[in-house]
Coordinates of C-alpha atoms and ligand atoms in Angstrom, one line a residue:
X1099 CA -0.2 -0.1 -0.2
X1100 CA 1.0 3.5 -0.7
X1101 CA 1.1 7.2 0.0
X1102 CA -1.9 9.2 -3.0
X1103 CA -1.2 12.5 -3.2
X1104 CA -4.6 14.5 -4.9
X1105 CA -4.4 18.3 -4.5
X1106 CA -8.3 19.6 -5.4
X1107 CA -8.0 23.4 -6.4
X1108 CA -11.7 24.5 -6.2
X1109 CA -12.0 27.4 -8.7
X1110 CA -14.8 29.7 -10.8
X1111 CA -14.7 28.4 -14.5
X1112 CA -16.5 29.5 -17.1
X1113 CA -18.7 26.8 -19.1
X1114 CA -20.9 26.5 -22.0
X1115 CA -24.1 23.3 -22.2
X1116 CA -27.4 23.9 -23.7
X1117 CA -26.0 27.5 -25.4
X1118 CA -25.1 28.9 -22.9
X1119 CA -22.5 29.8 -20.9
X1120 CA -22.0 30.6 -16.8
X1121 CA -19.2 30.3 -14.0
X1122 CA -19.3 27.2 -11.8
X1123 CA -17.6 25.5 -9.2
X1124 CA -15.1 22.9 -10.1
X1125 CA -12.4 21.7 -9.0
X1126 CA -9.2 21.6 -11.5
X1127 CA -11.8 24.3 -13.7
X1128 CA -13.6 20.7 -15.0
X1129 CA -16.7 18.8 -15.0
X1130 CA -17.7 16.4 -13.8
X1131 CA -14.6 17.1 -11.6
X1132 CA -10.7 14.8 -12.1
X1133 CA -11.2 10.8 -11.3
X1134 CA -9.0 9.9 -7.5
X1135 CA -7.3 6.9 -8.2
X1136 CA -6.5 4.1 -4.8
X1137 CA -5.8 0.6 -4.4
X1138 CA -7.7 -1.1 -1.4
X1139 CA -5.0 -0.3 1.8
X1140 CA -3.9 3.0 0.8
X1141 CA -3.2 6.0 2.2
X1142 CA -5.1 8.9 0.3
X1143 CA -4.5 12.8 1.3
X1144 CA -6.2 15.3 -0.9
X1145 CA -5.5 19.3 -0.2
X1146 CA -8.6 20.7 -1.1
X1147 CA -7.6 24.7 -1.5
X1148 CA -11.0 26.5 -1.7
X1149 CA -10.3 30.0 -4.3
X1150 CA -14.5 31.0 -4.5
X1151 CA -16.4 32.8 -2.4
X1152 CA -18.1 30.1 -1.1
X1153 CA -17.6 28.2 1.9
X1154 CA -17.0 24.0 0.5
X1155 CA -16.3 21.1 2.0
X1156 CA -15.4 18.1 0.1
X1157 CA -17.5 14.6 1.1
X1158 CA -15.8 11.1 -0.3
X1159 CA -19.1 9.3 0.0
X1160 CA -19.3 6.3 0.4
X1161 CA -15.5 6.0 2.5
X1162 CA -15.7 3.8 5.9
X1163 CA -13.3 6.8 7.2
X1164 CA -13.1 4.3 10.0
X1165 CA -11.8 6.4 13.7
X1166 CA -11.0 9.6 10.4
X1167 CA -14.8 11.2 10.9
X1168 CA -12.4 14.1 10.8
X1169 CA -11.8 13.4 6.6
X1170 CA -15.5 12.9 6.1
X1171 CA -16.7 16.3 5.3
X1172 CA -20.1 16.7 5.6
X1173 CA -20.7 20.4 6.3
X1174 CA -21.3 21.3 10.4
X1175 CA -21.6 17.5 10.7
X1176 CA -17.2 16.3 10.5
X1177 CA -16.1 20.0 10.8
X1178 CA -16.2 23.4 9.7
X1179 CA -16.3 24.4 6.4
X1180 CA -12.9 25.2 4.3
X1181 CA -13.5 28.9 4.2
X1182 CA -12.9 31.1 1.1
X1183 CA -9.1 31.7 0.9
X1184 CA -8.0 28.7 3.4
X1185 CA -7.3 25.3 2.4
X1186 CA -7.5 21.1 4.3
X1187 CA -5.8 18.0 4.0
X1188 CA -8.1 15.5 3.7
X1189 CA -6.3 12.2 4.8
X1190 CA -8.0 8.7 5.2
X1191 CA -7.2 5.3 4.4
X1192 CA -9.6 2.9 2.5
X1193 CA -10.3 -0.3 4.8
X1194 CA -11.7 -2.7 2.8
X1195 CA -13.3 -1.7 -0.2
X1196 CA -12.7 -2.0 -3.4
X1197 CA -14.9 -0.4 -6.6
X1198 CA -17.2 2.5 -7.5
X1199 CA -17.7 5.5 -5.2
X1200 CA -18.2 9.2 -5.0
X1201 CA -17.0 12.3 -4.2
X1202 CA -18.3 15.4 -4.1
X1203 CA -19.3 19.0 -2.0
X1204 CA -20.9 18.5 0.7
X1205 CA -22.3 21.6 1.4
X1206 CA -25.0 24.0 0.0
X1207 CA -26.2 23.4 -3.6
X1208 CA -22.4 22.8 -5.0
X1209 CA -22.6 19.1 -5.4
X1210 CA -24.3 19.9 -8.6
X1211 CA -20.8 20.6 -10.5
X1212 CA -18.2 20.1 -7.9
X1213 CA -18.7 16.2 -7.7
X1214 CA -15.7 12.8 -8.8
X1215 CA -15.6 9.3 -9.4
X1216 CA -13.9 7.7 -6.8
X1217 CA -11.6 4.3 -8.0
X1218 CA -10.5 1.8 -5.9
X1219 CA -8.7 -1.0 -7.6
X1220 CA -8.2 -4.1 -5.5
X1221 CA -4.9 -4.8 -3.7
X1222 CA -2.2 -5.9 -6.0
X1223 CA -2.5 -9.8 -7.2
X1224 CA -6.3 -9.4 -5.9
X1225 CA -8.3 -10.1 -9.5
X1226 CA -11.8 -9.3 -9.6
X1227 CA -14.4 -12.1 -9.0
X1228 CA -15.3 -11.7 -13.2
X1229 CA -13.2 -11.5 -15.8
X1230 CA -10.6 -8.9 -15.7
X1231 CA -12.9 -6.3 -18.9
X1232 CA -10.1 -4.8 -22.1
X1233 CA -11.3 -1.9 -20.4
X1234 CA -12.9 0.9 -17.6
X1235 CA -15.0 3.5 -18.3
X1236 CA -15.9 5.9 -16.2
X1237 CA -20.0 6.7 -16.7
X1238 CA -21.1 10.3 -14.4
X1239 CA -24.5 11.2 -13.8
X1240 CA -25.7 13.9 -13.7
X1241 CA -27.7 17.4 -14.2
X1242 CA -27.6 20.9 -15.9
X1243 CA -28.9 24.0 -14.8
X1244 CA -28.6 27.4 -16.9
X1245 CA -29.5 29.1 -14.1
X1246 CA -27.5 29.5 -10.8
X1247 CA -27.7 26.3 -8.5
X1248 CA -27.1 28.6 -5.2
X1249 CA -30.3 30.9 -6.8
X1250 CA -32.3 28.3 -7.7
X1251 CA -32.2 26.5 -4.3
X1252 CA -32.9 30.5 -1.8
X1253 CA -35.6 31.4 -4.5
X1254 CA -36.9 27.9 -3.3
X1255 CA -36.3 28.6 0.5
X1256 CA -37.8 32.6 0.3
X1257 CA -41.1 31.0 -2.0
X1258 CA -41.7 27.9 0.6
X1259 CA -42.0 25.7 -2.1
X1260 CA -40.4 23.2 -4.7
X1261 CA -37.2 23.9 -6.6
X1262 CA -37.2 23.9 -10.3
X1263 CA -36.1 21.1 -11.6
X1264 CA -32.7 20.9 -14.1
X1265 CA -32.8 22.1 -17.7
X1266 CA -30.9 18.5 -18.4
X1267 CA -29.5 15.4 -17.5
X1268 CA -25.5 14.9 -17.9
X1269 CA -23.8 11.7 -18.9
X1270 CA -20.0 12.6 -18.7
X1271 CA -21.1 16.4 -18.8
X1272 CA -22.5 16.3 -22.0
X1273 CA -26.2 16.4 -21.9
X1274 CA -26.9 15.9 -25.7
X1275 CA -28.4 17.5 -28.4
X1276 CA -31.6 18.6 -27.6
X1277 CA -34.3 20.2 -28.5
X1278 CA -33.3 24.0 -28.0
X1279 CA -29.8 23.4 -28.6
X1280 CA -29.4 20.5 -31.6
X1281 CA -25.6 21.9 -31.3
X1282 CA -25.0 20.4 -27.7
X1283 CA -22.9 17.6 -27.4
X1284 CA -22.2 14.4 -26.1
X1285 CA -20.7 11.7 -24.6
X1286 CA -18.6 9.7 -26.6
X1287 CA -18.0 6.3 -25.9
X1288 CA -15.4 4.4 -28.4
X1289 CA -15.4 0.5 -28.5
X1290 CA -14.7 -2.5 -30.4
X1291 CA -15.8 -5.4 -31.4
X1292 CA -15.9 -8.5 -29.0
X1293 CA -14.6 -7.4 -26.0
X1294 CA -16.1 -6.8 -22.6
X1295 CA -15.4 -3.0 -21.1
X1296 CA -16.9 -2.0 -17.7
X1297 CA -18.4 1.1 -17.1
X1298 CA -18.0 2.6 -13.7
X1299 CA -21.1 4.4 -13.7
X1300 CA -22.4 6.9 -10.5
X1301 CA -25.5 8.9 -10.1
X1302 CA -24.6 12.5 -9.0
X1303 CA -27.7 14.5 -9.4
X1304 CA -28.5 16.5 -6.6
X1305 CA -32.2 15.5 -7.4
X1306 CA -33.1 12.5 -10.2
X1307 CA -33.1 9.0 -9.8
X1308 CA -32.2 7.8 -13.2
X1309 CA -32.5 5.1 -16.0
X1310 CA -29.8 4.4 -18.0
X1311 CA -29.9 2.6 -20.7
X1312 CA -27.5 1.2 -24.3
X1313 CA -29.6 0.7 -27.5
X1314 CA -29.0 -3.3 -28.5
X1315 CA -26.8 -4.3 -25.4
X1316 CA -27.6 -5.6 -21.7
X1317 CA -25.5 -4.8 -18.8
X1318 CA -24.2 -7.3 -16.6
X1319 CA -24.0 -5.6 -12.5
X1320 CA -21.1 -6.7 -10.9
X1321 CA -21.0 -4.8 -8.6
X1322 CA -22.3 -1.8 -6.6
X1323 CA -21.5 1.1 -3.4
X1324 CA -18.1 -0.3 -3.9
X1325 CA -19.2 -4.6 -3.0
X1326 CA -19.5 -7.3 -5.6
X1327 CA -22.4 -8.5 -6.2
X1328 CA -23.7 -12.3 -8.1
X1329 CA -23.6 -11.0 -11.6
X1330 CA -27.2 -10.8 -13.1
X1331 CA -27.6 -9.3 -16.8
X1332 CA -30.2 -6.5 -17.4
X1333 CA -31.3 -4.1 -19.9
X1334 CA -31.9 -0.7 -17.5
X1335 CA -30.3 -0.6 -14.9
X1336 CA -31.8 2.2 -11.9
X1337 CA -29.9 4.6 -10.1
X1338 CA -30.9 7.0 -7.5
X1339 CA -28.2 10.0 -6.2
X1340 CA -25.6 9.2 -4.2
X1341 CA -25.3 5.0 -5.7
X1342 CA -22.9 3.6 -8.1
X1343 CA -23.1 0.3 -9.4
X1344 CA -20.4 -1.5 -12.2
X1345 CA -21.5 -3.4 -15.1
X1346 CA -20.0 -5.1 -17.8
X1347 CA -20.9 -4.0 -21.4
X1348 CA -20.4 -6.6 -24.1
X1349 CA -19.4 -5.2 -27.3
X1350 CA -19.9 -9.2 -29.5
X1351 CA -20.1 -8.5 -32.9
X1352 CA -21.5 -4.8 -32.9
X1353 CA -20.9 -2.3 -35.5
X1354 CA -22.3 1.5 -35.7
X1355 CA -23.7 3.7 -33.2
X1356 CA -25.6 2.8 -30.3
X1357 CA -27.7 5.4 -28.3
X1358 CA -27.1 5.5 -24.7
X1359 CA -29.6 7.0 -22.4
X1360 CA -30.0 8.2 -19.1
X1361 CA -33.5 9.4 -17.9
X1362 CA -35.2 10.5 -14.7
X1363 CA -37.0 7.6 -12.7
X1364 CA -40.0 9.1 -10.8
X1365 CA -42.7 7.2 -9.1
X1366 CA -43.9 10.5 -7.5
X1367 CA -47.7 11.7 -8.8
X1368 CA -45.7 15.7 -8.2
X1369 CA -43.1 14.3 -11.6
X1370 CA -42.6 17.4 -13.5
X1371 CA -38.9 16.5 -15.2
X1372 CA -38.6 13.9 -17.8
X1373 CA -35.7 15.6 -19.9
X1374 CA -32.7 12.2 -21.4
X1375 CA -29.7 13.2 -20.9
X1376 CA -28.2 10.5 -24.2
X1377 CA -24.2 9.2 -25.3
X1378 CA -23.4 7.2 -28.3
X1379 CA -21.2 4.1 -27.7
X1380 CA -19.4 4.3 -30.8
X1381 CA -17.7 0.9 -32.3
X1382 CA -14.4 2.1 -34.2
X1383 CA -13.4 1.6 -37.4
X1384 CA -17.3 1.7 -39.0
X1385 CA -19.8 4.8 -40.6
X1386 CA -23.3 4.9 -39.3
X1387 CA -24.5 8.7 -39.5
X1388 CA -27.1 8.0 -36.5
X1389 CA -27.2 5.7 -34.2
X1390 CA -29.2 2.8 -33.2
X1391 CA -32.2 4.1 -31.1
X1392 CA -34.0 2.0 -28.2
X1393 CA -36.9 0.4 -29.1
X1394 CA -38.5 0.4 -25.0
X1395 CA -37.0 3.0 -22.8
X1396 CA -38.5 3.3 -19.6
X1397 CA -41.3 5.5 -18.5
X1398 CA -40.8 7.7 -16.3
X1399 CA -43.2 6.5 -13.8
X1400 CA -41.1 2.8 -15.0
X1401 CA -41.7 1.4 -10.8
X1402 CA -41.5 -2.4 -11.9
X1403 CA -38.7 -2.0 -13.9
X1404 CA -37.0 -0.1 -11.0
X1405 CA -38.1 -2.6 -8.3
X1406 CA -36.9 -6.0 -10.5
X1407 CA -33.8 -4.2 -10.9
X1408 CA -33.5 -3.4 -7.2
X1409 CA -34.3 -7.2 -5.5
X1410 CA -32.4 -8.9 -8.3
X1411 CA -29.6 -6.9 -6.3
X1412 CA -27.6 -9.7 -4.3
X1413 CA -24.0 -9.4 -2.3
X1414 CA -21.6 -11.5 -4.4
X1415 CA -21.2 -14.0 -0.8
X1416 CA -18.2 -16.1 -1.5
X1417 CA -15.3 -17.2 0.1
X1418 CA -13.3 -14.4 -0.4
X1419 CA -15.9 -11.7 -0.1
X1420 CA -19.0 -13.4 3.0
X1421 CA -21.4 -11.6 4.1
X1422 CA -21.3 -10.5 7.2
X1423 CA -25.2 -9.2 8.6
X1424 CA -25.8 -8.8 12.5
X1425 CA -27.8 -11.9 13.3
X1426 CA -28.8 -10.2 16.6
X1427 CA -30.4 -6.7 17.1
X1428 CA -29.2 -4.1 20.2
X1429 CA -31.3 -1.3 18.6
X1430 CA -34.9 -1.9 16.6
X1431 CA -35.4 1.4 15.4
X1432 CA -38.5 3.3 13.3
X1433 CA -38.1 5.4 11.4
X1434 CA -41.0 7.4 9.0
X1435 CA -39.0 9.4 6.2
X1436 CA -41.2 12.2 4.1
X1437 CA -42.1 15.5 3.5
X1438 CA -44.6 17.4 5.0
X1439 CA -46.3 21.4 5.3
X1440 CA -46.0 23.5 8.1
X1441 CA -47.0 26.7 8.7
X1442 CA -44.6 30.1 6.9
X1443 CA -45.7 33.5 7.8
X1444 CA -43.5 34.9 5.8
X1445 CA -43.8 32.8 2.7
X1446 CA -46.4 33.9 -0.1
X1447 CA -48.7 31.1 0.9
X1448 CA -48.4 31.2 4.2
X1449 CA -46.6 27.2 3.7
X1450 CA -43.3 26.3 3.8
X1451 CA -42.9 22.2 2.2
X1452 CA -40.5 20.6 5.0
X1453 CA -38.9 16.8 5.6
X1454 CA -38.4 15.5 8.4
X1455 CA -37.7 11.8 10.1
X1456 CA -39.7 11.0 13.2
X1457 CA -41.7 14.3 13.0
X1458 CA -37.7 15.9 13.2
X1459 CA -36.8 18.2 11.0
X1460 CA -33.2 18.7 11.4
X1461 CA -32.1 21.8 11.7
X1462 CA -27.8 22.6 10.8
X1463 CA -26.0 23.1 14.0
X1464 CA -23.2 26.2 13.9
X1465 CA -20.5 24.6 15.4
X1466 CA -19.6 20.6 13.6
X1467 CA -21.5 18.5 15.4
X1468 CA -18.0 16.0 15.5
X1469 CA -15.9 18.6 17.6
X1470 CA -18.9 19.1 19.5
X1471 CA -19.0 15.3 20.7
X1472 CA -14.7 14.7 21.0
X1473 CA -14.4 18.2 22.7
X1474 CA -17.5 17.9 25.6
X1475 CA -19.1 21.4 24.2
X1476 CA -22.7 20.8 25.3
X1477 CA -25.5 23.0 23.9
X1478 CA -25.1 22.0 20.3
X1479 CA -27.1 18.8 20.1
X1480 CA -29.4 16.7 21.9
X1481 CA -28.8 13.2 21.6
X1482 CA -32.5 11.9 21.9
X1483 CA -33.5 11.1 18.7
X1484 CA -36.8 9.0 18.7
X1485 CA -36.3 5.8 18.4
X1486 CA -39.8 5.8 16.7
X1487 CA -42.3 7.9 15.2
X1488 CA -44.3 10.2 18.1
X1489 CA -47.6 8.9 17.1
X1490 CA -47.5 5.9 15.1
X1491 CA -50.3 5.8 12.3
X1492 CA -51.3 4.7 8.8
X1493 CA -48.4 6.2 7.4
X1494 CA -49.5 5.1 3.5
X1495 CA -52.6 5.7 4.6
X1496 CA -54.7 8.8 6.0
X1497 CA -52.7 11.0 7.9
X1498 CA -54.3 12.0 11.2
X1499 CA -54.7 16.0 11.0
X1500 CA -52.5 16.1 14.4
X1501 CA -49.2 15.8 13.3
X1502 CA -46.5 18.8 13.7
X1503 CA -43.2 18.3 12.8
X1504 CA -40.5 20.0 15.6
X1505 CA -37.5 20.9 14.7
X1506 CA -33.9 20.3 17.0
X1507 CA -30.4 18.8 15.6
X1508 CA -31.3 15.1 17.9
X1509 CA -29.2 12.5 17.5
X1510 CA -29.5 9.2 18.0
X1511 CA -26.5 7.6 20.8
X1512 CA -24.6 4.2 19.6
X1513 CA -22.3 2.4 21.2
X1514 CA -19.5 1.1 19.6
X1515 CA -20.8 -2.3 18.4
X1516 CA -23.9 -1.7 18.6
X1517 CA -26.3 -4.0 16.1
X1518 CA -28.9 -1.7 14.5
X1519 CA -32.0 -3.1 12.7
X1520 CA -33.4 -0.2 11.1
X1521 CA -37.1 0.8 9.0
X1522 CA -37.4 3.0 7.2
X1523 CA -41.1 3.5 6.4
X1524 CA -42.2 6.1 3.8
X1525 CA -44.9 8.3 4.9
X1526 CA -47.4 10.0 2.4
X1527 CA -48.0 13.3 4.3
X1528 CA -47.7 15.4 0.8
X1529 CA -47.1 12.6 -1.6
X1530 CA -45.9 9.2 -1.1
X1531 CA -42.1 9.5 -2.7
X1532 CA -38.6 7.3 -2.9
X1533 CA -36.3 8.4 -0.8
X1534 CA -32.7 7.3 -1.5
X1535 CA -31.5 7.2 2.4
X1536 CA -27.8 7.5 2.8
X1537 CA -26.0 6.9 5.3
X1538 CA -22.0 8.3 6.4
X1539 CA -19.3 6.2 8.0
X1540 CA -21.2 2.4 7.4
X1541 CA -22.0 -0.2 4.3
X1542 CA -25.3 -1.3 5.3
X1543 CA -27.2 -4.8 4.7
X1544 CA -30.6 -4.3 3.3
X1545 CA -32.7 -7.2 4.4
X1546 CA -35.9 -6.4 3.9
X1547 CA -38.1 -3.8 1.6
X1548 CA -42.1 -4.1 0.8
X1549 CA -44.8 -1.7 -0.2
X1550 CA -47.2 -0.5 2.8
X1551 CA -47.0 -0.3 6.2
X1552 CA -43.8 -2.5 8.0
X1553 CA -45.4 -4.9 9.5
X1554 CA -43.5 -6.1 12.7
X1555 CA -45.1 -9.3 13.2
X1556 CA -44.8 -10.7 9.6
X1557 CA -42.7 -8.6 7.7
X1558 CA -39.3 -9.9 9.6
X1559 CA -39.7 -13.2 8.3
X1560 CA -38.7 -12.9 4.8
X1561 CA -35.8 -10.8 5.6
X1562 CA -33.2 -11.8 3.7
X1563 CA -29.9 -12.6 6.3
X1564 CA -28.0 -14.9 3.8
X1565 CA -27.0 -12.7 1.0
X1566 CA -28.0 -9.0 0.8
X1567 CA -27.0 -6.1 -0.8
X1568 CA -24.5 -4.6 1.3
X1569 CA -24.3 -1.1 0.3
X1570 CA -24.1 2.5 1.7
X1571 CA -27.3 4.8 -0.3
X1572 CA -31.6 2.6 -0.9
X1573 CA -34.4 3.9 -1.8
X1574 CA -37.0 4.6 0.4
X1575 CA -39.8 3.2 -2.4
X1576 CA -43.0 5.2 -2.5
X1577 CA -45.9 4.3 0.3
X1578 CA -42.8 1.4 1.0
X1579 CA -40.6 0.7 3.9
X1580 CA -37.2 -0.6 3.2
X1581 CA -35.0 -2.0 6.7
X1582 CA -31.1 -1.9 6.4
X1583 CA -29.0 -3.7 9.9
X1584 CA -25.5 -2.6 10.5
X1585 CA -23.0 -2.7 13.1
X1586 CA -22.1 1.0 15.0
X1587 CA -17.5 -0.1 14.6
X1588 CA -16.9 3.0 13.4
X1589 CA -16.5 5.2 16.1
X1590 CA -17.4 9.0 15.5
X1591 CA -20.8 11.1 14.6
X1592 CA -22.0 10.1 11.0
X1593 CA -24.8 11.7 9.3
X1594 CA -27.7 10.5 7.8
X1595 CA -30.0 11.8 4.7
X1596 CA -31.8 12.0 1.8
X1597 CA -29.6 12.1 -1.3
X1598 CA -32.2 14.2 -3.3
X1599 CA -30.6 17.6 -1.8
X1600 CA -33.4 19.4 -1.9
X1601 CA -34.7 17.1 0.5
X1602 CA -31.9 17.4 2.8
X1603 CA -32.1 21.1 2.4
X1604 CA -35.9 20.2 3.9
X1605 CA -34.6 18.8 6.8
X1606 CA -34.6 15.0 6.0
X1607 CA -31.8 14.7 7.8
X1608 CA -30.8 13.3 11.5
X1609 CA -27.1 12.0 12.4
X1610 CA -25.8 8.5 14.6
X1611 CA -23.1 9.5 17.1
X1612 CA -21.4 6.3 18.0
X1613 CA -19.1 6.2 21.4
X1614 CA -15.0 5.1 21.6
X1615 CA -15.3 1.7 22.4
X1616 CA -12.3 0.7 25.0
X1617 CA -10.0 -1.3 23.2
X1618 CA -6.7 0.2 21.4
X1619 CA -8.5 0.6 18.3
X1620 CA -11.4 1.3 18.6
X1621 CA -11.9 5.2 19.0
X1622 CA -12.0 8.4 16.9
X1623 CA -8.5 9.6 16.4
X1624 CA -7.5 13.2 17.4
X1625 CA -8.4 16.4 14.9
X1626 CA -5.8 16.7 12.0
X1627 CA -4.2 20.6 13.1
X1628 CA -5.4 22.4 9.8
X1629 CA -9.1 21.1 10.4
X1630 CA -11.1 24.6 9.6
X1631 CA -12.5 26.5 12.7
X1632 CA -16.8 28.0 12.0
Ligands
LIG3006 CU1 -23.1 11.7 -1.0 CU2 -23.4 12.8 2.8 O1 -23.5 11.8 0.6

């Protein structure tokens, strides 16, 4: 193992998409940003220098950060932001992980343009558990707004209503031609016939789950969220913001050009977005003026396509990569996740859309929680996050009228090595919606999933404790529930939130605080000397 040094200069860069130009926040002037390469067991040092007018932090999404919570990155959770003109070195070791992850800004809505891939190769001499691909290609899916992204969310917060959706989706930063800008270029993936390619697909979008499809080709899923899966073939993958999926693409005897598409998946009745980003798969040495189009692109509300895909995911669970799902549970939690409305005297409509977990709409502190925890600073957070909803009701039916959301910076406390079972139950207070929930600091096992209300008497009998998928971001189905299990083997303060950025902004977030253990390797390391101050 070795030490890898990276320098991320956060700079503004004029960028043209959809036939118009605007300055965007970038790392090293690039959109998407540079790929961070490392090997399992490597130590990575990334010096982030802030040359822009915004406060900045970077999160290494899915990296376990064992005992190094100071390098995790969510603003005011594990660190104060890097202020304009300042820098901070993120220093972490990659332990027991290999595959594709992503890095992204974790403050304001800067993630829209401040993101990139993390590629973790296996240790030297350790092969993939599938045939070695001829080539590997990073494919980052994202969004593009013609206007300033911070203005979009600020306007929404002033109005109390939902923000504008993006003007386009992107594949490796390019939307492809659209009616309003036919000259807009798209990503071109050059391939040779008769080879196997590995696509490392990342959804870095702020607010959209996406379908990804290539005309005339099947994809074999081999890994999600840097965890190997039992390989399975599919026409379409579905990927939520924060998730990553590695697929093998066999080029066979193809020739010419094929359309590649990333289109939105929204199983909510309030969906308003239907833009598709396009790219081309181009067999080198062959001519074709137009690309073969998709025969049956999934419609935006193709919930069965998404469910099929999600139900097909299984951990590899081999001798080399065994599944270690906790079989006993120290904390049995049920968290409702959903949107709601609160009265708002300054909003034009008198109401404000909010989001909550167990009726707590999380309030961001002004001191980083990890520092408050480490230094025993009182008054920053309380550790009374409710283990269950304050009032249980028919979550997917008619809600009672007396549900008030409270605001607070509430954490749930775990002791080192405690095991947790967490039911995430969607509520349909405004409308049922799919919430991709991301947990920092851990991988978890997704042991069960269903529609309607979770039933603690009958549903546990159906849990998969043998080869459930292990990951860091999971979709809670619209009008349904998902159950995860994890072991709290990482001391620190760990954020959990919906990875739809607008829902995070509205309050669909909380954090776990995990106390140090007794052993020498069970406590949080001391903070680095250059840790930014608030
Ligand atoms: Cu990828 Cu807390 O985020």
